[in-house]
Tab-separated table of N, CA and C in Angstrom:
chain	number	residue	atom	x	y	z
A	189	MET	N	0.846	-1.181	0.000
A	189	MET	CA	0.000	0.000	0.000
A	189	MET	C	0.888	1.239	0.000
A	190	LYS	N	0.634	2.122	-0.933
A	190	LYS	CA	1.396	3.365	-1.023
A	190	LYS	C	0.904	4.360	0.023
A	191	ARG	N	1.825	5.202	0.475
A	191	ARG	CA	1.495	6.305	1.389
A	191	ARG	C	1.626	7.578	0.567
A	192	ILE	N	0.501	8.251	0.352
A	192	ILE	CA	0.448	9.314	-0.648
A	192	ILE	C	-0.026	10.636	-0.058
A	193	VAL	N	0.735	11.691	-0.372
A	193	VAL	CA	0.309	13.062	-0.091
A	193	VAL	C	-0.058	13.689	-1.432
A	194	LEU	N	-1.251	14.255	-1.506
A	194	LEU	CA	-1.643	15.026	-2.680
A	194	LEU	C	-1.465	16.501	-2.356
A	195	ASP	N	-0.832	17.224	-3.266
A	195	ASP	CA	-0.706	18.667	-3.116
A	195	ASP	C	-2.101	19.281	-3.265
A	196	THR	N	-2.259	20.474	-2.748
A	196	THR	CA	-3.558	21.147	-2.781
A	196	THR	C	-4.127	21.205	-4.189
A	197	ASN	N	-3.283	21.473	-5.186
A	197	ASN	CA	-3.786	21.596	-6.556
A	197	ASN	C	-4.403	20.297	-7.061
A	198	VAL	N	-3.914	19.167	-6.590
A	198	VAL	CA	-4.476	17.872	-7.005
A	198	VAL	C	-5.817	17.636	-6.313
A	199	TRP	N	-5.911	17.972	-5.021
A	199	TRP	CA	-7.196	17.849	-4.318
A	199	TRP	C	-8.259	18.713	-4.995
A	200	ILE	N	-7.894	19.956	-5.337
A	200	ILE	CA	-8.848	20.878	-5.962
A	200	ILE	C	-9.292	20.331	-7.311
A	201	SER	N	-8.342	19.947	-8.128
A	201	SER	CA	-8.659	19.401	-9.447
A	201	SER	C	-9.524	18.150	-9.330
A	202	GLY	N	-9.174	17.272	-8.407
A	202	GLY	CA	-9.942	16.040	-8.219
A	202	GLY	C	-11.353	16.282	-7.729
A	203	PHE	N	-11.546	17.333	-6.949
A	203	PHE	CA	-12.880	17.677	-6.440
A	203	PHE	C	-13.738	18.306	-7.531
A	204	ILE	N	-13.135	19.156	-8.347
A	204	ILE	CA	-13.892	19.912	-9.344
A	204	ILE	C	-14.093	19.131	-10.640
A	205	ILE	N	-13.040	18.476	-11.119
A	205	ILE	CA	-13.102	17.767	-12.404
A	205	ILE	C	-13.282	16.286	-12.111
A	206	ARG	N	-14.511	15.840	-12.200
A	206	ARG	CA	-14.873	14.495	-11.724
A	206	ARG	C	-14.263	13.350	-12.526
A	207	ARG	N	-13.988	13.544	-13.781
A	207	ARG	CA	-13.395	12.466	-14.582
A	207	ARG	C	-11.993	12.879	-14.996
A	208	SER	N	-11.056	12.638	-14.091
A	208	SER	CA	-9.664	13.026	-14.327
A	208	SER	C	-8.763	12.107	-13.511
A	209	LYS	N	-7.492	12.140	-13.816
A	209	LYS	CA	-6.522	11.355	-13.042
A	209	LYS	C	-6.515	11.832	-11.589
A	210	SER	N	-6.631	13.152	-11.398
A	210	SER	CA	-6.679	13.686	-10.030
A	210	SER	C	-7.895	13.157	-9.286
A	211	SER	N	-9.027	13.103	-9.955
A	211	SER	CA	-10.245	12.577	-9.335
A	211	SER	C	-10.077	11.103	-8.969
A	212	ASP	N	-9.425	10.346	-9.840
A	212	ASP	CA	-9.158	8.931	-9.544
A	212	ASP	C	-8.290	8.790	-8.291
A	213	LEU	N	-7.298	9.664	-8.152
A	213	LEU	CA	-6.420	9.626	-6.976
A	213	LEU	C	-7.183	9.990	-5.707
A	214	VAL	N	-7.987	11.048	-5.786
A	214	VAL	CA	-8.798	11.461	-4.633
A	214	VAL	C	-9.701	10.314	-4.197
A	215	THR	N	-10.368	9.695	-5.148
A	215	THR	CA	-11.273	8.582	-4.846
A	215	THR	C	-10.520	7.416	-4.211
A	216	ALA	N	-9.359	7.076	-4.754
A	216	ALA	CA	-8.567	5.954	-4.217
A	216	ALA	C	-8.175	6.200	-2.762
A	217	LEU	N	-7.814	7.434	-2.434
A	217	LEU	CA	-7.405	7.731	-1.060
A	217	LEU	C	-8.603	7.761	-0.120
A	218	ILE	N	-9.697	8.344	-0.564
A	218	ILE	CA	-10.897	8.387	0.280
A	218	ILE	C	-11.425	6.976	0.535
A	219	GLN	N	-11.338	6.118	-0.467
A	219	GLN	CA	-11.819	4.740	-0.313
A	219	GLN	C	-10.825	3.853	0.437
A	220	GLY	N	-9.643	4.371	0.723
A	220	GLY	CA	-8.666	3.603	1.492
A	220	GLY	C	-7.885	2.579	0.699
A	221	ARG	N	-7.883	2.693	-0.626
A	221	ARG	CA	-7.108	1.746	-1.433
A	221	ARG	C	-5.611	1.975	-1.258
A	222	HIS	N	-5.257	3.188	-0.883
A	222	HIS	CA	-3.898	3.546	-0.486
A	222	HIS	C	-4.036	4.487	0.696
A	223	GLN	N	-2.975	4.634	1.482
A	223	GLN	CA	-3.040	5.502	2.654
A	223	GLN	C	-2.841	6.949	2.238
A	224	GLY	N	-3.877	7.742	2.401
A	224	GLY	CA	-3.781	9.172	2.146
A	224	GLY	C	-3.268	9.882	3.381
A	225	ILE	N	-2.381	10.830	3.168
A	225	ILE	CA	-1.796	11.609	4.258
A	225	ILE	C	-2.055	13.081	3.960
A	226	ILE	N	-2.458	13.814	4.987
A	226	ILE	CA	-2.778	15.229	4.810
A	226	ILE	C	-2.415	15.964	6.093
A	227	SER	N	-2.325	17.268	6.014
A	227	SER	CA	-2.071	18.095	7.201
A	227	SER	C	-3.142	19.170	7.284
A	228	ASN	N	-3.245	19.777	8.442
A	228	ASN	CA	-4.187	20.886	8.587
A	228	ASN	C	-3.808	22.044	7.673
A	229	TYR	N	-2.531	22.176	7.374
A	229	TYR	CA	-2.085	23.199	6.426
A	229	TYR	C	-2.736	22.973	5.059
A	230	ILE	N	-2.674	21.740	4.559
A	230	ILE	CA	-3.265	21.426	3.255
A	230	ILE	C	-4.781	21.557	3.319
A	231	LEU	N	-5.394	21.075	4.393
A	231	LEU	CA	-6.850	21.225	4.544
A	231	LEU	C	-7.254	22.697	4.486
A	232	GLY	N	-6.481	23.555	5.140
A	232	GLY	CA	-6.765	24.989	5.112
A	232	GLY	C	-6.633	25.573	3.717
A	233	GLU	N	-5.604	25.151	2.987
A	233	GLU	CA	-5.433	25.617	1.607
A	233	GLU	C	-6.598	25.165	0.732
A	234	ILE	N	-7.039	23.922	0.921
A	234	ILE	CA	-8.172	23.413	0.143
A	234	ILE	C	-9.405	24.263	0.418
A	235	GLU	N	-9.689	24.494	1.697
A	235	GLU	CA	-10.875	25.276	2.051
A	235	GLU	C	-10.800	26.690	1.485
A	236	ARG	N	-9.665	27.352	1.650
A	236	ARG	CA	-9.531	28.728	1.143
A	236	ARG	C	-9.687	28.776	-0.372
A	237	THR	N	-9.083	27.831	-1.069
A	237	THR	CA	-9.130	27.831	-2.529
A	237	THR	C	-10.533	27.532	-3.042
A	238	LEU	N	-11.167	26.492	-2.490
A	238	LEU	CA	-12.517	26.147	-2.946
A	238	LEU	C	-13.540	27.222	-2.596
A	239	SER	N	-13.253	28.027	-1.591
A	239	SER	CA	-14.199	29.053	-1.146
A	239	SER	C	-14.041	30.382	-1.873
A	240	THR	N	-13.081	30.478	-2.784
A	240	THR	CA	-12.923	31.739	-3.516
A	240	THR	C	-14.137	31.975	-4.403
A	241	ARG	N	-14.470	33.230	-4.575
A	241	ARG	CA	-15.629	33.578	-5.418
A	241	ARG	C	-15.485	33.026	-6.826
A	242	ARG	N	-14.274	33.112	-7.355
A	242	ARG	CA	-14.042	32.650	-8.725
A	242	ARG	C	-14.428	31.182	-8.888
A	243	LEU	N	-13.968	30.330	-7.968
A	243	LEU	CA	-14.277	28.901	-8.092
A	243	LEU	C	-15.721	28.588	-7.732
A	244	THR	N	-16.230	29.218	-6.668
A	244	THR	CA	-17.618	28.917	-6.288
A	244	THR	C	-18.572	29.329	-7.395
A	245	PHE	N	-18.290	30.443	-8.063
A	245	PHE	CA	-19.160	30.890	-9.155
A	245	PHE	C	-18.977	30.008	-10.389
A	246	ARG	N	-17.738	29.803	-10.789
A	246	ARG	CA	-17.460	29.054	-12.020
A	246	ARG	C	-17.972	27.615	-11.958
A	247	TYR	N	-17.800	26.975	-10.802
A	247	TYR	CA	-18.189	25.569	-10.671
A	247	TYR	C	-19.441	25.377	-9.828
A	248	GLN	N	-20.085	26.467	-9.464
A	248	GLN	CA	-21.321	26.450	-8.676
A	248	GLN	C	-21.179	25.571	-7.428
A	249	LEU	N	-20.117	25.837	-6.690
A	249	LEU	CA	-19.849	25.077	-5.468
A	249	LEU	C	-20.647	25.659	-4.315
A	250	ARG	N	-21.286	24.789	-3.582
A	250	ARG	CA	-22.012	25.221	-2.383
A	250	ARG	C	-21.120	25.001	-1.166
A	251	ARG	N	-21.285	25.847	-0.188
A	251	ARG	CA	-20.498	25.760	1.051
A	251	ARG	C	-20.652	24.374	1.688
A	252	GLU	N	-21.857	23.816	1.636
A	252	GLU	CA	-22.119	22.493	2.225
A	252	GLU	C	-21.276	21.411	1.549
A	253	GLU	N	-21.116	21.510	0.223
A	253	GLU	CA	-20.300	20.535	-0.507
A	253	GLU	C	-18.840	20.604	-0.060
A	254	ILE	N	-18.359	21.824	0.087
A	254	ILE	CA	-16.965	22.025	0.491
A	254	ILE	C	-16.734	21.467	1.894
A	255	ILE	N	-17.625	21.799	2.818
A	255	ILE	CA	-17.497	21.316	4.203
A	255	ILE	C	-17.571	19.792	4.246
A	256	SER	N	-18.485	19.216	3.496
A	256	SER	CA	-18.622	17.757	3.453
A	256	SER	C	-17.336	17.104	2.935
A	257	PHE	N	-16.759	17.683	1.896
A	257	PHE	CA	-15.508	17.168	1.338
A	257	PHE	C	-14.392	17.225	2.381
A	258	LEU	N	-14.259	18.364	3.049
A	258	LEU	CA	-13.219	18.522	4.070
A	258	LEU	C	-13.408	17.545	5.227
A	259	LEU	N	-14.649	17.345	5.659
A	259	LEU	CA	-14.920	16.390	6.742
A	259	LEU	C	-14.573	14.966	6.321
A	260	THR	N	-14.859	14.642	5.070
A	260	THR	CA	-14.502	13.320	4.554
A	260	THR	C	-12.992	13.127	4.605
A	261	LEU	N	-12.254	14.139	4.184
A	261	LEU	CA	-10.793	14.036	4.215
A	261	LEU	C	-10.287	13.886	5.643
A	262	GLN	N	-10.867	14.642	6.567
A	262	GLN	CA	-10.433	14.577	7.971
A	262	GLN	C	-10.697	13.214	8.595
A	263	THR	N	-11.757	12.552	8.177
A	263	THR	CA	-12.098	11.262	8.787
A	263	THR	C	-11.464	10.071	8.076
A	264	ARG	N	-11.101	10.218	6.816
A	264	ARG	CA	-10.598	9.076	6.055
A	264	ARG	C	-9.085	9.045	5.878
A	265	LEU	N	-8.433	10.179	6.107
A	265	LEU	CA	-6.995	10.255	5.866
A	265	LEU	C	-6.222	10.376	7.173
A	266	GLU	N	-4.961	10.073	7.107
A	266	GLU	CA	-4.068	10.251	8.254
A	266	GLU	C	-3.630	11.717	8.291
A	267	ILE	N	-3.882	12.382	9.400
A	267	ILE	CA	-3.511	13.791	9.538
A	267	ILE	C	-2.199	13.883	10.315
A	268	VAL	N	-1.235	14.598	9.729
A	268	VAL	CA	0.073	14.763	10.363
A	268	VAL	C	0.395	16.249	10.497
A	269	GLU	N	1.320	16.534	11.380
A	269	GLU	CA	1.845	17.897	11.537
A	269	GLU	C	3.098	17.994	10.667
A	270	PRO	N	3.139	18.939	9.718
A	270	PRO	CA	4.307	19.023	8.830
A	270	PRO	C	5.612	19.236	9.596
A	271	ILE	N	6.637	18.574	9.132
A	271	ILE	CA	7.985	18.781	9.649
A	271	ILE	C	8.492	20.108	9.091
A	272	ASN	N	9.245	20.840	9.892
A	272	ASN	CA	9.845	22.086	9.421
A	272	ASN	C	10.967	21.747	8.439
A	273	VAL	N	10.829	22.213	7.203
A	273	VAL	CA	11.809	21.930	6.154
A	273	VAL	C	12.539	23.224	5.811
A	274	ASN	N	13.851	23.200	5.912
A	274	ASN	CA	14.663	24.379	5.590
A	274	ASN	C	15.390	24.149	4.274
A	275	LEU	N	14.686	24.414	3.185
A	275	LEU	CA	15.262	24.285	1.852
A	275	LEU	C	15.065	25.598	1.108
A	276	GLU	N	15.954	25.857	0.168
A	276	GLU	CA	15.801	27.017	-0.706
A	276	GLU	C	14.971	26.589	-1.912
A	277	ILE	N	13.699	27.002	-1.927
A	277	ILE	CA	12.854	26.738	-3.085
A	277	ILE	C	12.178	28.045	-3.479
A	278	ARG	N	11.690	28.115	-4.720
A	278	ARG	CA	11.128	29.358	-5.233
A	278	ARG	C	9.954	29.852	-4.408
A	279	ASP	N	9.035	28.960	-4.051
A	279	ASP	CA	7.838	29.363	-3.308
A	279	ASP	C	7.860	28.735	-1.913
A	280	PRO	N	8.183	29.523	-0.890
A	280	PRO	CA	8.248	28.984	0.476
A	280	PRO	C	6.921	28.411	0.972
A	281	LYS	N	5.800	28.768	0.335
A	281	LYS	CA	4.508	28.203	0.738
A	281	LYS	C	4.424	26.710	0.425
A	282	ASP	N	5.357	26.215	-0.392
A	282	ASP	CA	5.391	24.781	-0.691
A	282	ASP	C	6.106	23.975	0.395
A	283	LEU	N	6.840	24.642	1.272
A	283	LEU	CA	7.591	23.919	2.309
A	283	LEU	C	6.697	23.072	3.222
A	284	PRO	N	5.522	23.572	3.675
A	284	PRO	CA	4.661	22.710	4.500
A	284	PRO	C	4.113	21.489	3.743
A	285	ILE	N	4.000	21.596	2.419
A	285	ILE	CA	3.574	20.436	1.620
A	285	ILE	C	4.673	19.374	1.686
A	286	LEU	N	5.906	19.809	1.475
A	286	LEU	CA	7.043	18.887	1.580
A	286	LEU	C	7.139	18.327	2.997
A	287	GLY	N	6.934	19.195	3.989
A	287	GLY	CA	6.979	18.775	5.388
A	287	GLY	C	5.900	17.770	5.742
A	288	THR	N	4.746	17.882	5.091
A	288	THR	CA	3.667	16.911	5.300
A	288	THR	C	4.093	15.541	4.784
A	289	ALA	N	4.683	15.519	3.593
A	289	ALA	CA	5.138	14.247	3.017
A	289	ALA	C	6.198	13.591	3.900
A	290	LEU	N	7.114	14.396	4.418
A	290	LEU	CA	8.170	13.845	5.276
A	290	LEU	C	7.614	13.370	6.614
A	291	ALA	N	6.747	14.162	7.222
A	291	ALA	CA	6.169	13.786	8.522
A	291	ALA	C	5.345	12.511	8.415
A	292	GLY	N	4.647	12.355	7.297
A	292	GLY	CA	3.800	11.184	7.106
A	292	GLY	C	4.528	9.995	6.519
A	293	GLN	N	5.836	10.126	6.347
A	293	GLN	CA	6.639	9.066	5.735
A	293	GLN	C	5.992	8.585	4.442
A	294	ALA	N	5.612	9.568	3.620
A	294	ALA	CA	4.954	9.264	2.349
A	294	ALA	C	5.930	8.599	1.386
A	295	SER	N	5.389	7.730	0.567
A	295	SER	CA	6.184	7.159	-0.519
A	295	SER	C	6.103	8.057	-1.749
A	296	HIS	N	4.993	8.813	-1.845
A	296	HIS	CA	4.768	9.666	-3.010
A	296	HIS	C	4.146	10.998	-2.608
A	297	LEU	N	4.589	12.052	-3.273
A	297	LEU	CA	3.960	13.364	-3.210
A	297	LEU	C	3.511	13.668	-4.627
A	298	VAL	N	2.206	13.806	-4.809
A	298	VAL	CA	1.646	14.023	-6.140
A	298	VAL	C	1.255	15.487	-6.264
A	299	THR	N	1.777	16.140	-7.299
A	299	THR	CA	1.549	17.568	-7.471
A	299	THR	C	1.494	17.948	-8.945
A	300	GLY	N	0.811	19.027	-9.208
A	300	GLY	CA	0.824	19.627	-10.535
A	300	GLY	C	1.698	20.868	-10.551
A	301	ASP	N	2.382	21.138	-9.457
A	301	ASP	CA	3.196	22.340	-9.291
A	301	ASP	C	4.505	22.193	-10.062
A	302	ARG	N	4.637	22.962	-11.131
A	302	ARG	CA	5.828	22.870	-11.978
A	302	ARG	C	7.110	23.231	-11.218
A	303	ASP	N	6.992	24.141	-10.250
A	303	ASP	CA	8.179	24.503	-9.461
A	303	ASP	C	8.756	23.282	-8.752
A	304	LEU	N	7.894	22.461	-8.196
A	304	LEU	CA	8.359	21.269	-7.486
A	304	LEU	C	8.819	20.191	-8.460
A	305	LEU	N	8.082	20.025	-9.546
A	305	LEU	CA	8.380	18.957	-10.503
A	305	LEU	C	9.638	19.226	-11.326
A	306	ALA	N	10.020	20.504	-11.456
A	306	ALA	CA	11.141	20.865	-12.327
A	306	ALA	C	12.417	21.216	-11.564
A	307	ASP	N	12.449	20.956	-10.274
A	307	ASP	CA	13.624	21.285	-9.462
A	307	ASP	C	14.429	20.010	-9.209
A	308	PRO	N	15.479	19.762	-10.011
A	308	PRO	CA	16.208	18.497	-9.890
A	308	PRO	C	16.833	18.270	-8.514
A	309	LYS	N	17.322	19.344	-7.881
A	309	LYS	CA	17.918	19.186	-6.550
A	309	LYS	C	16.859	18.770	-5.533
A	310	LEU	N	15.698	19.398	-5.608
A	310	LEU	CA	14.605	19.049	-4.695
A	310	LEU	C	14.143	17.619	-4.934
A	311	LEU	N	13.954	17.252	-6.196
A	311	LEU	CA	13.515	15.887	-6.519
A	311	LEU	C	14.499	14.858	-5.970
A	312	ALA	N	15.792	15.126	-6.156
A	312	ALA	CA	16.819	14.192	-5.670
A	312	ALA	C	16.827	14.138	-4.146
A	313	TRP	N	16.728	15.301	-3.485
A	313	TRP	CA	16.744	15.332	-2.022
A	313	TRP	C	15.538	14.598	-1.446
A	314	MET	N	14.359	14.848	-2.013
A	314	MET	CA	13.157	14.163	-1.521
A	314	MET	C	13.255	12.657	-1.780
A	315	ARG	N	13.818	12.273	-2.915
A	315	ARG	CA	14.000	10.851	-3.214
A	315	ARG	C	14.916	10.214	-2.167
A	316	GLU	N	15.957	10.934	-1.752
A	316	GLU	CA	16.845	10.436	-0.692
A	316	GLU	C	16.087	10.243	0.619
A	317	GLN	N	15.050	11.036	0.831
A	317	GLN	CA	14.224	10.923	2.041
A	317	GLN	C	13.151	9.840	1.884
A	318	GLY	N	13.085	9.231	0.703
A	318	GLY	CA	12.118	8.164	0.458
A	318	GLY	C	10.821	8.619	-0.177
A	319	VAL	N	10.781	9.879	-0.648
A	319	VAL	CA	9.557	10.432	-1.229
A	319	VAL	C	9.774	10.733	-2.709
A	320	GLU	N	8.952	10.140	-3.542
A	320	GLU	CA	8.985	10.389	-4.982
A	320	GLU	C	7.967	11.479	-5.298
A	321	ILE	N	8.403	12.553	-5.962
A	321	ILE	CA	7.491	13.630	-6.366
A	321	ILE	C	7.107	13.390	-7.819
A	322	LEU	N	5.800	13.288	-8.059
A	322	LEU	CA	5.287	12.961	-9.389
A	322	LEU	C	4.068	13.809	-9.736
A	323	PRO	N	3.818	14.017	-11.045
A	323	PRO	CA	2.537	14.596	-11.445
A	323	PRO	C	1.464	13.511	-11.395
A	324	PRO	N	0.196	13.892	-11.322
A	324	PRO	CA	-0.876	12.889	-11.219
A	324	PRO	C	-0.829	11.810	-12.300
A	325	ALA	N	-0.507	12.180	-13.523
A	325	ALA	CA	-0.528	11.217	-14.628
A	325	ALA	C	0.521	10.120	-14.492
A	326	GLU	N	1.552	10.351	-13.689
A	326	GLU	CA	2.637	9.368	-13.582
A	326	GLU	C	2.514	8.407	-12.408
A	327	LEU	N	1.597	8.671	-11.497
A	327	LEU	CA	1.437	7.751	-10.365
A	327	LEU	C	0.553	6.588	-10.791
A	328	ILE	N	1.090	5.409	-10.683
A	328	ILE	CA	0.340	4.207	-11.045
A	328	ILE	C	-0.239	3.608	-9.774
A	329	LEU	N	-1.554	3.507	-9.746
A	329	LEU	CA	-2.235	2.882	-8.609
A	329	LEU	C	-2.518	1.438	-8.962
A	330	ASP	N	-2.124	0.521	-8.078
A	330	ASP	CA	-2.404	-0.895	-8.334
A	330	ASP	C	-3.408	-1.411	-7.358
């Protein structure tokens, strides 16, 4: 069983776009086919992002749907406190995502964030820590 952290962008995409690789990953973690790992930091990012006027209007999201989704994640996934990570990366807001993967001893961090996916030093360092950073399309669920 894989231990998987999904970056906020994957959770959002999986929630909004029902027939997508991200949606398949969200479903697999909620159903317990693999161990999903999340932090309150990521939960907060999900809530803030889904609650923006732009997304609620564009996708006609109701507050009840968002709350229900967040409660499902809180009850079905392992919640960890991110480890403090001191790395030089372009966007420091990504550090708690990396810290979540490390704290949860994740085997995979799935993200659509090009900054994370295109940083060879970061990819190598995380791999040394036992975490593979991949885009949604590259994670194979068995």
